PDB file of C-alpha atoms and ligand atoms in Angstrom:
ATOM      1  CA  UNK A1020      -8.229  19.707   6.316  1.00  0.00           C
ATOM      2  CA  UNK A1021      -4.772  18.463   5.576  1.00  0.00           C
ATOM      3  CA  UNK A1022      -4.154  14.715   5.152  1.00  0.00           C
ATOM      4  CA  UNK A1023      -0.478  14.191   5.918  1.00  0.00           C
ATOM      5  CA  UNK A1024       0.103  10.506   5.235  1.00  0.00           C
ATOM      6  CA  UNK A1025      -1.326   7.046   5.428  1.00  0.00           C
ATOM      7  CA  UNK A1026      -0.704   6.477   9.124  1.00  0.00           C
ATOM      8  CA  UNK A1027      -1.459   2.778   9.008  1.00  0.00           C
ATOM      9  CA  UNK A1028      -3.333  -0.070   7.397  1.00  0.00           C
ATOM     10  CA  UNK A1029      -5.450  -1.954   9.912  1.00  0.00           C
ATOM     11  CA  UNK A1030      -5.267  -5.706   9.337  1.00  0.00           C
ATOM     12  CA  UNK A1031      -7.663  -8.051  11.114  1.00  0.00           C
ATOM     13  CA  UNK A1032      -5.990 -11.302  12.163  1.00  0.00           C
ATOM     14  CA  UNK A1033      -7.038 -14.499  13.923  1.00  0.00           C
ATOM     15  CA  UNK A1034      -3.955 -14.730  16.085  1.00  0.00           C
ATOM     16  CA  UNK A1035      -1.646 -11.812  16.788  1.00  0.00           C
ATOM     17  CA  UNK A1036       1.409 -13.900  17.709  1.00  0.00           C
ATOM     18  CA  UNK A1037       1.259 -15.898  14.472  1.00  0.00           C
ATOM     19  CA  UNK A1038       0.708 -12.763  12.386  1.00  0.00           C
ATOM     20  CA  UNK A1039       3.558 -10.893  14.100  1.00  0.00           C
ATOM     21  CA  UNK A1040       5.846 -13.856  13.390  1.00  0.00           C
ATOM     22  CA  UNK A1041       5.115 -13.547   9.676  1.00  0.00           C
ATOM     23  CA  UNK A1042       6.045  -9.856   9.653  1.00  0.00           C
ATOM     24  CA  UNK A1043       9.218 -10.322  11.710  1.00  0.00           C
ATOM     25  CA  UNK A1044      10.452 -13.708  10.432  1.00  0.00           C
ATOM     26  CA  UNK A1045       9.260 -13.841   6.810  1.00  0.00           C
ATOM     27  CA  UNK A1046       9.481 -10.089   6.203  1.00  0.00           C
ATOM     28  CA  UNK A1047      12.336  -7.975   7.503  1.00  0.00           C
ATOM     29  CA  UNK A1048      10.129  -5.850   9.737  1.00  0.00           C
ATOM     30  CA  UNK A1049       9.892  -5.125  13.428  1.00  0.00           C
ATOM     31  CA  UNK A1050       7.034  -4.821  15.899  1.00  0.00           C
ATOM     32  CA  UNK A1051       7.647  -1.592  17.804  1.00  0.00           C
ATOM     33  CA  UNK A1052       4.512  -1.349  19.915  1.00  0.00           C
ATOM     34  CA  UNK A1053       1.844  -3.681  21.243  1.00  0.00           C
ATOM     35  CA  UNK A1054      -1.135  -2.914  23.408  1.00  0.00           C
ATOM     36  CA  UNK A1055      -4.422  -4.251  24.713  1.00  0.00           C
ATOM     37  CA  UNK A1056      -7.146  -1.894  23.632  1.00  0.00           C
ATOM     38  CA  UNK A1057     -10.949  -2.087  23.626  1.00  0.00           C
ATOM     39  CA  UNK A1058     -11.140  -5.877  23.645  1.00  0.00           C
ATOM     40  CA  UNK A1059      -8.383  -6.242  21.080  1.00  0.00           C
ATOM     41  CA  UNK A1060      -4.690  -7.079  21.017  1.00  0.00           C
ATOM     42  CA  UNK A1061      -2.891  -4.667  18.710  1.00  0.00           C
ATOM     43  CA  UNK A1062       0.615  -4.564  17.248  1.00  0.00           C
ATOM     44  CA  UNK A1063       2.220  -1.787  15.214  1.00  0.00           C
ATOM     45  CA  UNK A1064       4.801  -2.596  12.536  1.00  0.00           C
ATOM     46  CA  UNK A1065       6.352   0.505  10.957  1.00  0.00           C
ATOM     47  CA  UNK A1066       7.046   0.507   7.215  1.00  0.00           C
ATOM     48  CA  UNK A1067       8.637   3.774   6.084  1.00  0.00           C
ATOM     49  CA  UNK A1068       6.275   6.599   6.953  1.00  0.00           C
ATOM     50  CA  UNK A1069       3.370   4.252   7.653  1.00  0.00           C
ATOM     51  CA  UNK A1070       2.624   1.190   9.710  1.00  0.00           C
ATOM     52  CA  UNK A1071       0.697  -2.007   9.583  1.00  0.00           C
ATOM     53  CA  UNK A1072      -1.636  -2.248  12.573  1.00  0.00           C
ATOM     54  CA  UNK A1073      -2.459  -5.862  13.377  1.00  0.00           C
ATOM     55  CA  UNK A1074      -5.719  -6.334  15.260  1.00  0.00           C
ATOM     56  CA  UNK A1075      -6.886  -9.474  17.015  1.00  0.00           C
ATOM     57  CA  UNK A1076     -10.167  -9.742  18.885  1.00  0.00           C
ATOM     58  CA  UNK A1077      -9.878 -11.015  22.445  1.00  0.00           C
ATOM     59  CA  UNK A1078     -13.255  -9.987  23.902  1.00  0.00           C
ATOM     60  CA  UNK A1079     -15.500 -11.864  21.484  1.00  0.00           C
ATOM     61  CA  UNK A1080     -17.410  -8.621  20.984  1.00  0.00           C
ATOM     62  CA  UNK A1081     -15.129  -6.228  19.083  1.00  0.00           C
ATOM     63  CA  UNK A1082     -15.626  -4.956  15.545  1.00  0.00           C
ATOM     64  CA  UNK A1083     -12.662  -7.146  14.576  1.00  0.00           C
ATOM     65  CA  UNK A1084     -14.520 -10.281  15.716  1.00  0.00           C
ATOM     66  CA  UNK A1085     -17.460  -9.367  13.479  1.00  0.00           C
ATOM     67  CA  UNK A1086     -15.146  -8.614  10.567  1.00  0.00           C
ATOM     68  CA  UNK A1087     -13.150 -11.858  10.823  1.00  0.00           C
ATOM     69  CA  UNK A1088     -16.312 -13.954  11.235  1.00  0.00           C
ATOM     70  CA  UNK A1089     -17.744 -12.409   8.089  1.00  0.00           C
ATOM     71  CA  UNK A1090     -14.687 -11.945   5.862  1.00  0.00           C
ATOM     72  CA  UNK A1091     -11.826 -13.892   7.399  1.00  0.00           C
ATOM     73  CA  UNK A1092      -8.482 -12.196   7.921  1.00  0.00           C
ATOM     74  CA  UNK A1093      -7.636  -9.178   5.800  1.00  0.00           C
ATOM     75  CA  UNK A1094      -7.411  -5.423   5.464  1.00  0.00           C
ATOM     76  CA  UNK A1095      -9.930  -3.885   7.836  1.00  0.00           C
ATOM     77  CA  UNK A1096      -9.310  -0.160   7.502  1.00  0.00           C
ATOM     78  CA  UNK A1097      -6.981   2.520   6.218  1.00  0.00           C
ATOM     79  CA  UNK A1098      -5.977   5.382   8.501  1.00  0.00           C
ATOM     80  CA  UNK A1099      -5.058   8.889   7.407  1.00  0.00           C
ATOM     81  CA  UNK A1100      -3.185  11.190   9.699  1.00  0.00           C
ATOM     82  CA  UNK A1101      -4.699  14.648   9.716  1.00  0.00           C
ATOM     83  CA  UNK A1102      -3.280  17.789  11.279  1.00  0.00           C
ATOM     84  CA  UNK A1103      -6.561  18.709  13.001  1.00  0.00           C
ATOM     85  CA  UNK A1104      -9.142  15.968  13.532  1.00  0.00           C
ATOM     86  CA  UNK A1105     -11.903  18.303  14.741  1.00  0.00           C
ATOM     87  CA  UNK A1106     -11.511  20.449  11.650  1.00  0.00           C
ATOM     88  CA  UNK A1107     -11.444  17.342   9.416  1.00  0.00           C
ATOM     89  CA  UNK A1108     -14.687  16.021  10.970  1.00  0.00           C
ATOM     90  CA  UNK A1109     -16.401  19.408  10.605  1.00  0.00           C
ATOM     91  CA  UNK A1110     -15.315  19.664   6.979  1.00  0.00           C
ATOM     92  CA  UNK A1111     -16.555  16.174   6.091  1.00  0.00           C
ATOM     93  CA  UNK A1112     -19.853  16.756   7.895  1.00  0.00           C
ATOM     94  CA  UNK A1113     -20.327  20.002   6.001  1.00  0.00           C
ATOM     95  CA  UNK A1114     -19.851  18.046   2.765  1.00  0.00           C
ATOM     96  CA  UNK A1115     -22.491  15.535   3.837  1.00  0.00           C
ATOM     97  CA  UNK A1116     -20.049  12.642   4.266  1.00  0.00           C
ATOM     98  CA  UNK A1117     -21.437  10.008   6.618  1.00  0.00           C
ATOM     99  CA  UNK A1118     -19.261   9.413   9.663  1.00  0.00           C
ATOM    100  CA  UNK A1119     -19.324   6.653  12.250  1.00  0.00           C
ATOM    101  CA  UNK A1120     -17.772   8.997  14.825  1.00  0.00           C
ATOM    102  CA  UNK A1121     -19.010  12.559  14.756  1.00  0.00           C
ATOM    103  CA  UNK A1122     -16.644  13.445  17.578  1.00  0.00           C
ATOM    104  CA  UNK A1123     -13.093  12.152  17.985  1.00  0.00           C
ATOM    105  CA  UNK A1124     -12.540   9.281  20.374  1.00  0.00           C
ATOM    106  CA  UNK A1125      -9.500   7.709  21.962  1.00  0.00           C
ATOM    107  CA  UNK A1126      -7.842   5.182  19.672  1.00  0.00           C
ATOM    108  CA  UNK A1127      -4.891   2.853  20.096  1.00  0.00           C
ATOM    109  CA  UNK A1128      -1.372   4.237  20.348  1.00  0.00           C
ATOM    110  CA  UNK A1129      -2.562   7.482  21.998  1.00  0.00           C
ATOM    111  CA  UNK A1130      -4.317   8.686  18.864  1.00  0.00           C
ATOM    112  CA  UNK A1131      -7.526  10.681  18.575  1.00  0.00           C
ATOM    113  CA  UNK A1132      -9.540   8.868  15.941  1.00  0.00           C
ATOM    114  CA  UNK A1133     -12.802   9.066  13.996  1.00  0.00           C
ATOM    115  CA  UNK A1134     -14.107   6.608  11.434  1.00  0.00           C
ATOM    116  CA  UNK A1135     -15.918   7.495   8.231  1.00  0.00           C
ATOM    117  CA  UNK A1136     -18.757   5.259   7.139  1.00  0.00           C
ATOM    118  CA  UNK A1137     -17.693   2.743   4.443  1.00  0.00           C
ATOM    119  CA  UNK A1138     -20.903   3.489   2.528  1.00  0.00           C
ATOM    120  CA  UNK A1139     -19.554   7.020   2.018  1.00  0.00           C
ATOM    121  CA  UNK A1140     -16.043   5.924   1.028  1.00  0.00           C
ATOM    122  CA  UNK A1141     -16.452   3.359  -1.747  1.00  0.00           C
ATOM    123  CA  UNK A1142     -16.486   0.392   0.576  1.00  0.00           C
ATOM    124  CA  UNK A1143     -13.310   1.138   2.509  1.00  0.00           C
ATOM    125  CA  UNK A1144     -13.491   1.776   6.240  1.00  0.00           C
ATOM    126  CA  UNK A1145     -11.436   4.951   6.645  1.00  0.00           C
ATOM    127  CA  UNK A1146     -10.039   6.255   9.893  1.00  0.00           C
ATOM    128  CA  UNK A1147      -8.897   9.788  10.543  1.00  0.00           C
ATOM    129  CA  UNK A1148      -6.280  10.035  13.229  1.00  0.00           C
ATOM    130  CA  UNK A1149      -4.288  12.690  14.955  1.00  0.00           C
ATOM    131  CA  UNK A1150      -1.472  11.946  17.355  1.00  0.00           C
ATOM    132  CA  UNK A1151      -2.442  12.982  20.854  1.00  0.00           C
ATOM    133  CA  UNK A1152      -1.028  16.250  22.077  1.00  0.00           C
ATOM    134  CA  UNK A1153      -0.431  14.536  25.425  1.00  0.00           C
ATOM    135  CA  UNK A1154       2.971  12.888  25.687  1.00  0.00           C
ATOM    136  CA  UNK A1155       2.707   9.099  25.730  1.00  0.00           C
TER     137      UNK A1155
HETATM  138 ZN1  LIG B1701      -6.449   2.006  12.979  1.00  0.00          ZN
END
């Protein structure tokens, strides 16, 4: 498995518009991509080689809703880009690392993603992601 970079930090927010305003008005950053995905509104804000991924629940039933209810706004997960997500999953499984997703699933921004269990990663929800081979 090769981990290439921190692809993004997932940040759970109450209100996407207000959070985006902070990043674009108070910080000199730009939102380059927004999408509705899995009951969430998501915005990507590139910073160098990485991004901040803002996540707002809209369905009342997403993982972000649960997180914000419990913890308030804040860092929700950290995502590592890997060169081969299937190989990365197999390698972690072989090492006995607990995963939430044992097979890759479709994530936001056309990524294949799989989450590791925070109990296996010192309390941090970690996402593996690989850009889709499909053009998007
Ligand atoms: Zn993410």
